[in-house]
XYZ file of C-alpha atoms in Angstrom:
352
model
C 14.553 39.424 57.086
C 14.416 35.720 56.499
C 16.227 34.151 53.632
C 14.169 32.629 50.940
C 13.911 28.867 51.333
C 15.516 26.910 48.521
C 13.185 25.159 46.120
C 12.727 21.514 46.995
C 14.787 19.137 44.897
C 12.840 16.969 42.498
C 12.290 13.420 43.675
C 14.901 10.970 42.571
C 13.916 9.359 39.267
C 11.237 11.947 38.491
C 12.348 14.908 36.310
C 10.992 15.848 32.880
C 8.957 13.027 31.342
C 10.464 13.762 27.931
C 13.903 12.901 29.350
C 12.843 9.590 30.857
C 14.288 6.727 28.897
C 11.746 4.223 27.713
C 12.658 0.567 28.013
C 13.101 -1.513 24.874
C 10.077 -3.785 25.559
C 7.884 -0.723 26.061
C 9.128 0.841 22.814
C 8.466 -2.400 20.946
C 4.949 -2.630 22.348
C 4.235 0.878 21.097
C 5.090 0.003 17.500
C 1.978 -0.555 15.317
C 3.726 -3.176 13.171
C 4.675 -5.440 16.104
C 1.695 -7.747 15.644
C 2.301 -8.125 11.918
C 5.993 -8.933 12.453
C 5.059 -11.704 14.885
C 2.501 -12.991 12.386
C 5.012 -12.869 9.517
C 7.536 -14.907 11.505
C 4.849 -17.472 12.330
C 3.776 -17.774 8.677
C 7.397 -18.057 7.522
C 8.200 -20.798 10.031
C 4.974 -22.637 9.246
C 5.547 -22.859 5.494
C 9.233 -23.577 6.015
C 8.141 -26.757 7.789
C 5.187 -27.866 5.642
C 6.608 -26.930 2.196
C 10.027 -28.356 1.330
C 10.604 -25.962 -1.582
C 9.589 -22.825 0.300
C 13.146 -21.915 1.347
C 14.660 -22.183 -2.120
C 16.083 -18.943 -3.541
C 13.746 -19.102 -6.549
C 10.749 -19.614 -4.256
C 11.654 -16.686 -2.021
C 12.056 -14.415 -5.062
C 8.581 -15.471 -6.197
C 7.228 -14.683 -2.728
C 8.842 -11.241 -2.808
C 7.369 -10.541 -6.236
C 3.871 -11.489 -5.088
C 4.335 -9.315 -2.002
C 5.598 -6.357 -4.046
C 2.589 -6.311 -6.380
C 0.378 -5.827 -3.331
C 2.901 -3.840 -1.302
C 3.366 -1.019 -3.825
C -0.290 -0.119 -3.391
C -0.511 -1.041 0.289
C 2.008 1.667 1.266
C -0.039 4.737 0.183
C -3.268 2.974 1.168
C -1.808 2.644 4.689
C -0.960 6.357 4.751
C -4.487 7.145 3.589
C -5.949 4.958 6.349
C -3.713 6.642 8.929
C -5.246 9.871 7.620
C -8.689 8.433 8.368
C -9.907 7.655 4.832
C -10.397 4.748 2.393
C -10.102 4.301 -1.355
C -12.167 1.553 -2.978
C -11.139 2.563 -6.499
C -7.496 1.476 -6.218
C -7.854 -1.909 -7.925
C -9.511 -0.624 -11.084
C -7.386 2.546 -11.020
C -4.327 0.348 -11.638
C -6.028 -1.111 -14.704
C -7.149 2.339 -15.868
C -3.556 3.541 -15.717
C -2.354 0.651 -17.853
C -5.200 1.042 -20.355
C -4.537 4.766 -20.828
C -0.840 4.159 -21.512
C -1.508 1.346 -23.954
C -4.394 2.828 -25.925
C -2.946 6.336 -26.152
C 0.370 4.994 -27.422
C -1.259 2.635 -29.925
C -3.995 4.913 -31.239
C -1.832 8.017 -31.457
C 1.127 6.008 -32.849
C 3.249 7.913 -30.351
C 6.373 6.911 -28.502
C 5.417 4.646 -25.621
C 6.793 7.181 -23.147
C 4.202 9.709 -24.321
C 1.460 7.286 -23.329
C 3.185 6.657 -19.991
C 3.301 10.401 -19.307
C -0.328 10.937 -20.271
C -1.286 8.033 -18.032
C 0.548 9.617 -15.087
C -1.336 12.897 -15.500
C -4.684 11.147 -15.927
C -4.168 8.865 -12.924
C -3.112 11.754 -10.690
C -6.253 13.578 -11.861
C -8.354 10.640 -10.648
C -6.667 10.834 -7.252
C -7.244 14.589 -7.125
C -10.904 14.035 -8.027
C -11.356 11.600 -5.128
C -9.776 13.979 -2.632
C -11.532 17.072 -3.966
C -14.962 15.423 -3.928
C -14.359 14.171 -0.406
C -13.562 17.658 0.868
C -16.283 19.490 -1.070
C -19.197 17.105 -0.521
C -18.324 15.990 3.042
C -19.561 12.527 2.056
C -17.808 9.475 3.516
C -14.786 8.316 1.509
C -16.486 4.933 1.195
C -19.253 6.506 -0.921
C -16.974 8.779 -2.954
C -14.496 6.084 -3.926
C -17.194 3.463 -4.452
C -18.665 5.812 -7.055
C -15.225 6.239 -8.636
C -14.781 2.456 -8.612
C -18.017 1.929 -10.518
C -17.303 4.719 -13.004
C -13.784 3.460 -13.734
C -15.015 -0.119 -14.081
C -17.527 0.986 -16.711
C -15.047 3.279 -18.483
C -12.359 0.611 -18.606
C -14.658 -1.868 -20.299
C -16.700 0.540 -22.425
C -13.849 2.616 -23.836
C -11.649 -0.410 -24.492
C -14.392 -2.117 -26.516
C -15.201 1.156 -28.288
C -11.603 1.870 -29.286
C -10.111 -1.604 -29.691
C -13.232 -3.575 -30.577
C -12.384 -6.149 -27.879
C -12.032 -6.264 -24.112
C -8.228 -6.094 -24.296
C -5.752 -3.619 -25.752
C -3.513 -4.154 -28.759
C 0.110 -5.129 -28.265
C 2.561 -2.217 -28.175
C 5.692 -4.366 -27.827
C 7.032 -3.297 -31.228
C 6.669 0.448 -30.588
C 9.492 2.895 -29.936
C 10.349 3.289 -26.274
C 8.835 -0.035 -25.202
C 12.099 -1.676 -24.154
C 13.300 1.281 -22.087
C 9.910 1.570 -20.352
C 9.914 -2.162 -19.670
C 13.366 -1.834 -18.110
C 11.983 0.696 -15.624
C 8.688 -0.997 -14.779
C 8.957 -4.721 -15.560
C 12.580 -5.853 -15.747
C 14.358 -8.443 -13.627
C 17.528 -7.959 -11.590
C 19.940 -10.778 -10.825
C 21.693 -10.683 -7.453
C 23.889 -13.752 -7.130
C 21.616 -16.762 -7.478
C 18.461 -14.738 -6.914
C 16.465 -13.080 -9.701
C 14.193 -10.286 -8.500
C 11.507 -8.318 -10.282
C 12.149 -4.581 -10.285
C 8.803 -4.132 -8.524
C 10.569 -5.278 -5.345
C 12.836 -2.209 -5.582
C 9.859 0.068 -6.278
C 8.139 -1.414 -3.231
C 11.103 -1.025 -0.871
C 11.729 2.502 -2.150
C 8.134 3.537 -1.471
C 8.257 1.980 2.003
C 11.436 3.920 2.829
C 10.023 7.176 1.462
C 6.694 6.795 3.263
C 8.410 5.907 6.543
C 10.612 8.994 6.296
C 7.587 11.179 5.551
C 5.609 9.784 8.496
C 8.369 9.921 11.086
C 10.638 12.753 10.017
C 8.554 15.429 8.317
C 5.822 17.903 9.178
C 3.587 16.231 6.578
C 3.745 13.033 8.618
C 2.488 14.926 11.661
C -0.355 16.304 9.554
C -1.338 12.807 8.385
C -1.545 11.483 11.948
C -3.368 14.624 13.064
C -6.141 14.487 10.447
C -6.599 10.784 11.133
C -6.870 11.364 14.858
C -9.467 14.118 14.482
C -10.109 16.355 11.500
C -11.706 19.227 13.442
C -8.997 19.251 16.089
C -6.304 19.155 13.387
C -7.861 22.089 11.561
C -8.101 24.024 14.817
C -4.330 23.846 15.349
C -3.544 24.919 11.784
C -3.122 21.617 9.944
C -3.969 22.043 6.208
C -6.576 19.277 6.175
C -7.678 19.846 2.570
C -4.168 19.715 1.119
C -3.234 16.733 3.273
C -6.183 14.592 2.215
C -5.980 15.491 -1.464
C -2.247 14.791 -1.335
C -2.863 11.354 0.188
C -5.305 10.442 -2.591
C -2.827 11.611 -5.213
C -0.121 9.482 -3.553
C -2.429 6.480 -3.939
C -2.918 7.443 -7.592
C 0.851 7.618 -8.169
C 1.303 4.099 -6.807
C -1.585 2.939 -9.021
C 0.261 4.415 -11.998
C 3.434 2.507 -11.117
C 1.479 -0.742 -10.709
C -0.413 -0.125 -13.937
C 2.774 0.388 -15.937
C 4.171 -2.834 -14.511
C 1.013 -4.638 -15.562
C 1.236 -3.276 -19.086
C 4.941 -3.820 -19.708
C 4.907 -7.284 -18.151
C 2.219 -8.664 -20.467
C 2.230 -6.160 -23.396
C -1.586 -6.123 -23.420
C -4.171 -5.295 -20.738
C -7.535 -6.926 -20.042
C -10.062 -4.193 -19.252
C -11.800 -6.203 -16.523
C -8.722 -6.707 -14.371
C -8.210 -5.215 -10.939
C -11.711 -5.631 -9.509
C -11.382 -6.853 -5.924
C -7.712 -6.003 -5.496
C -8.625 -2.923 -3.484
C -9.551 -5.217 -0.599
C -6.135 -6.898 -0.709
C -4.425 -3.526 -0.324
C -6.638 -2.612 2.633
C -6.124 -6.060 4.193
C -2.341 -5.695 3.939
C -2.537 -2.305 5.667
C -4.823 -3.599 8.425
C -2.692 -6.698 9.034
C 0.253 -4.297 9.225
C -1.307 -2.427 12.143
C -3.423 0.358 10.599
C -6.664 1.077 12.410
C -9.928 1.366 10.511
C -10.633 4.510 12.533
C -7.430 6.290 11.435
C -4.621 7.990 13.316
C -2.516 4.862 13.849
C -0.307 2.675 11.687
C 2.946 2.606 9.733
C 4.305 2.096 6.230
C 6.598 -0.667 7.472
C 3.573 -2.489 8.845
C 1.874 -2.396 5.446
C 5.035 -3.918 3.932
C 4.953 -6.738 6.475
C 1.250 -7.257 5.728
C 2.025 -7.524 2.006
C 4.844 -9.968 2.789
C 2.410 -12.146 4.739
C 0.127 -12.085 1.691
C 3.009 -13.149 -0.569
C 4.147 -15.944 1.746
C 0.625 -17.291 2.155
C -0.380 -17.159 -1.513
C 2.800 -18.901 -2.676
C 3.295 -21.075 0.399
C -0.019 -22.804 -0.236
C 1.146 -23.617 -3.759
C 4.544 -24.919 -2.594
C 2.810 -27.041 0.055
C 0.682 -28.490 -2.780
C -2.561 -27.572 -1.113
C -5.738 -26.622 -2.892
C -5.345 -22.874 -3.676
C -9.078 -22.438 -3.050
C -8.144 -22.320 0.641
C -6.131 -19.127 0.169
C -9.021 -16.746 0.865
C -9.852 -18.679 4.030
C -6.297 -18.264 5.339
C -6.275 -14.607 4.321
C -9.513 -13.938 6.194
C -8.273 -15.820 9.264
C -5.033 -13.823 9.251
C -6.984 -10.574 8.969
C -9.040 -11.401 12.057
C -6.071 -12.682 14.049
C -3.904 -9.708 13.108
C -6.654 -7.262 14.055
C -7.132 -8.926 17.441
C -3.374 -9.051 18.039
C -2.965 -5.395 17.071
C -5.765 -4.423 19.453
C -4.070 -6.382 22.253
C -0.710 -4.773 21.514
C -2.262 -1.281 21.649
C -3.915 -2.000 24.985
C -0.656 -3.285 26.417
C 1.198 -0.244 25.077
C -1.343 2.154 26.602
C -1.269 0.285 29.910
C 2.503 0.633 30.201
C 2.576 4.404 29.540
């Protein structure tokens, strides 16, 4: 009886693919935010050279504030795009949130915090409506949220004029709870010689939370799965309905935060504000590496995209250029970032 031959040893360097260490350049190429980081460094260096005041502490704090006002919304919008959907109602939803807080507090002569709470519930309901209609009707998110955009635009203007008699709300700065609410949503923090708006902390906190969710939780896997293919995700047990409705409600929560900042920064709200801002949020997410087709992107990338927006919008001012050129630069950056992201993905796939 012959002895059983020993199994052949695995070739040197082969082994389990999961145990193979990936080189640093290859890991960097696989990151969706790589292109936006390169672009951000280029924009920073460019305005550092052409604008003498760009590197001042006060200028950088202004840049961060401009970035945070876009970045707070860009984070959940990026998650929604990774999940394969869009939301065109985000810009006016921010204004709706502020209007609800202001008018409820003023008309009901309630503590300002009551209006803030009612606004949170109402804004989350709008997000739930978007997600629910998307799932039930099977219509594209473009159509669903475009309808919500138009309805909110009309409601913002019509109800404000009906209740207040004008296109803006009444001041609530003398009402109980105003100062404490302003401290949470619209205060400034001084760190050494730098004064930062509290929106910067809200922004960084949301980026950290979203990054943890995407990379360290089962929900993050669900988001990537539904963006990569809804039918395939459902076939392996991913709760597609809950995931998509949850993403829309996350967008609504960020809209509530932005709306409260708008209200407590200026005390009154113009009902026509916010139209067009939805494109800025999407642009920041796309510049940050999110694909229009879903299934790819990161929260950190959206933050870098918002930072590029802040540097460009304020850098043009510090360079004393005509601000009318801002949209041109923004459009050029969108195209360049999209092309760079596509190149980075191809390189990453080629090196796998």
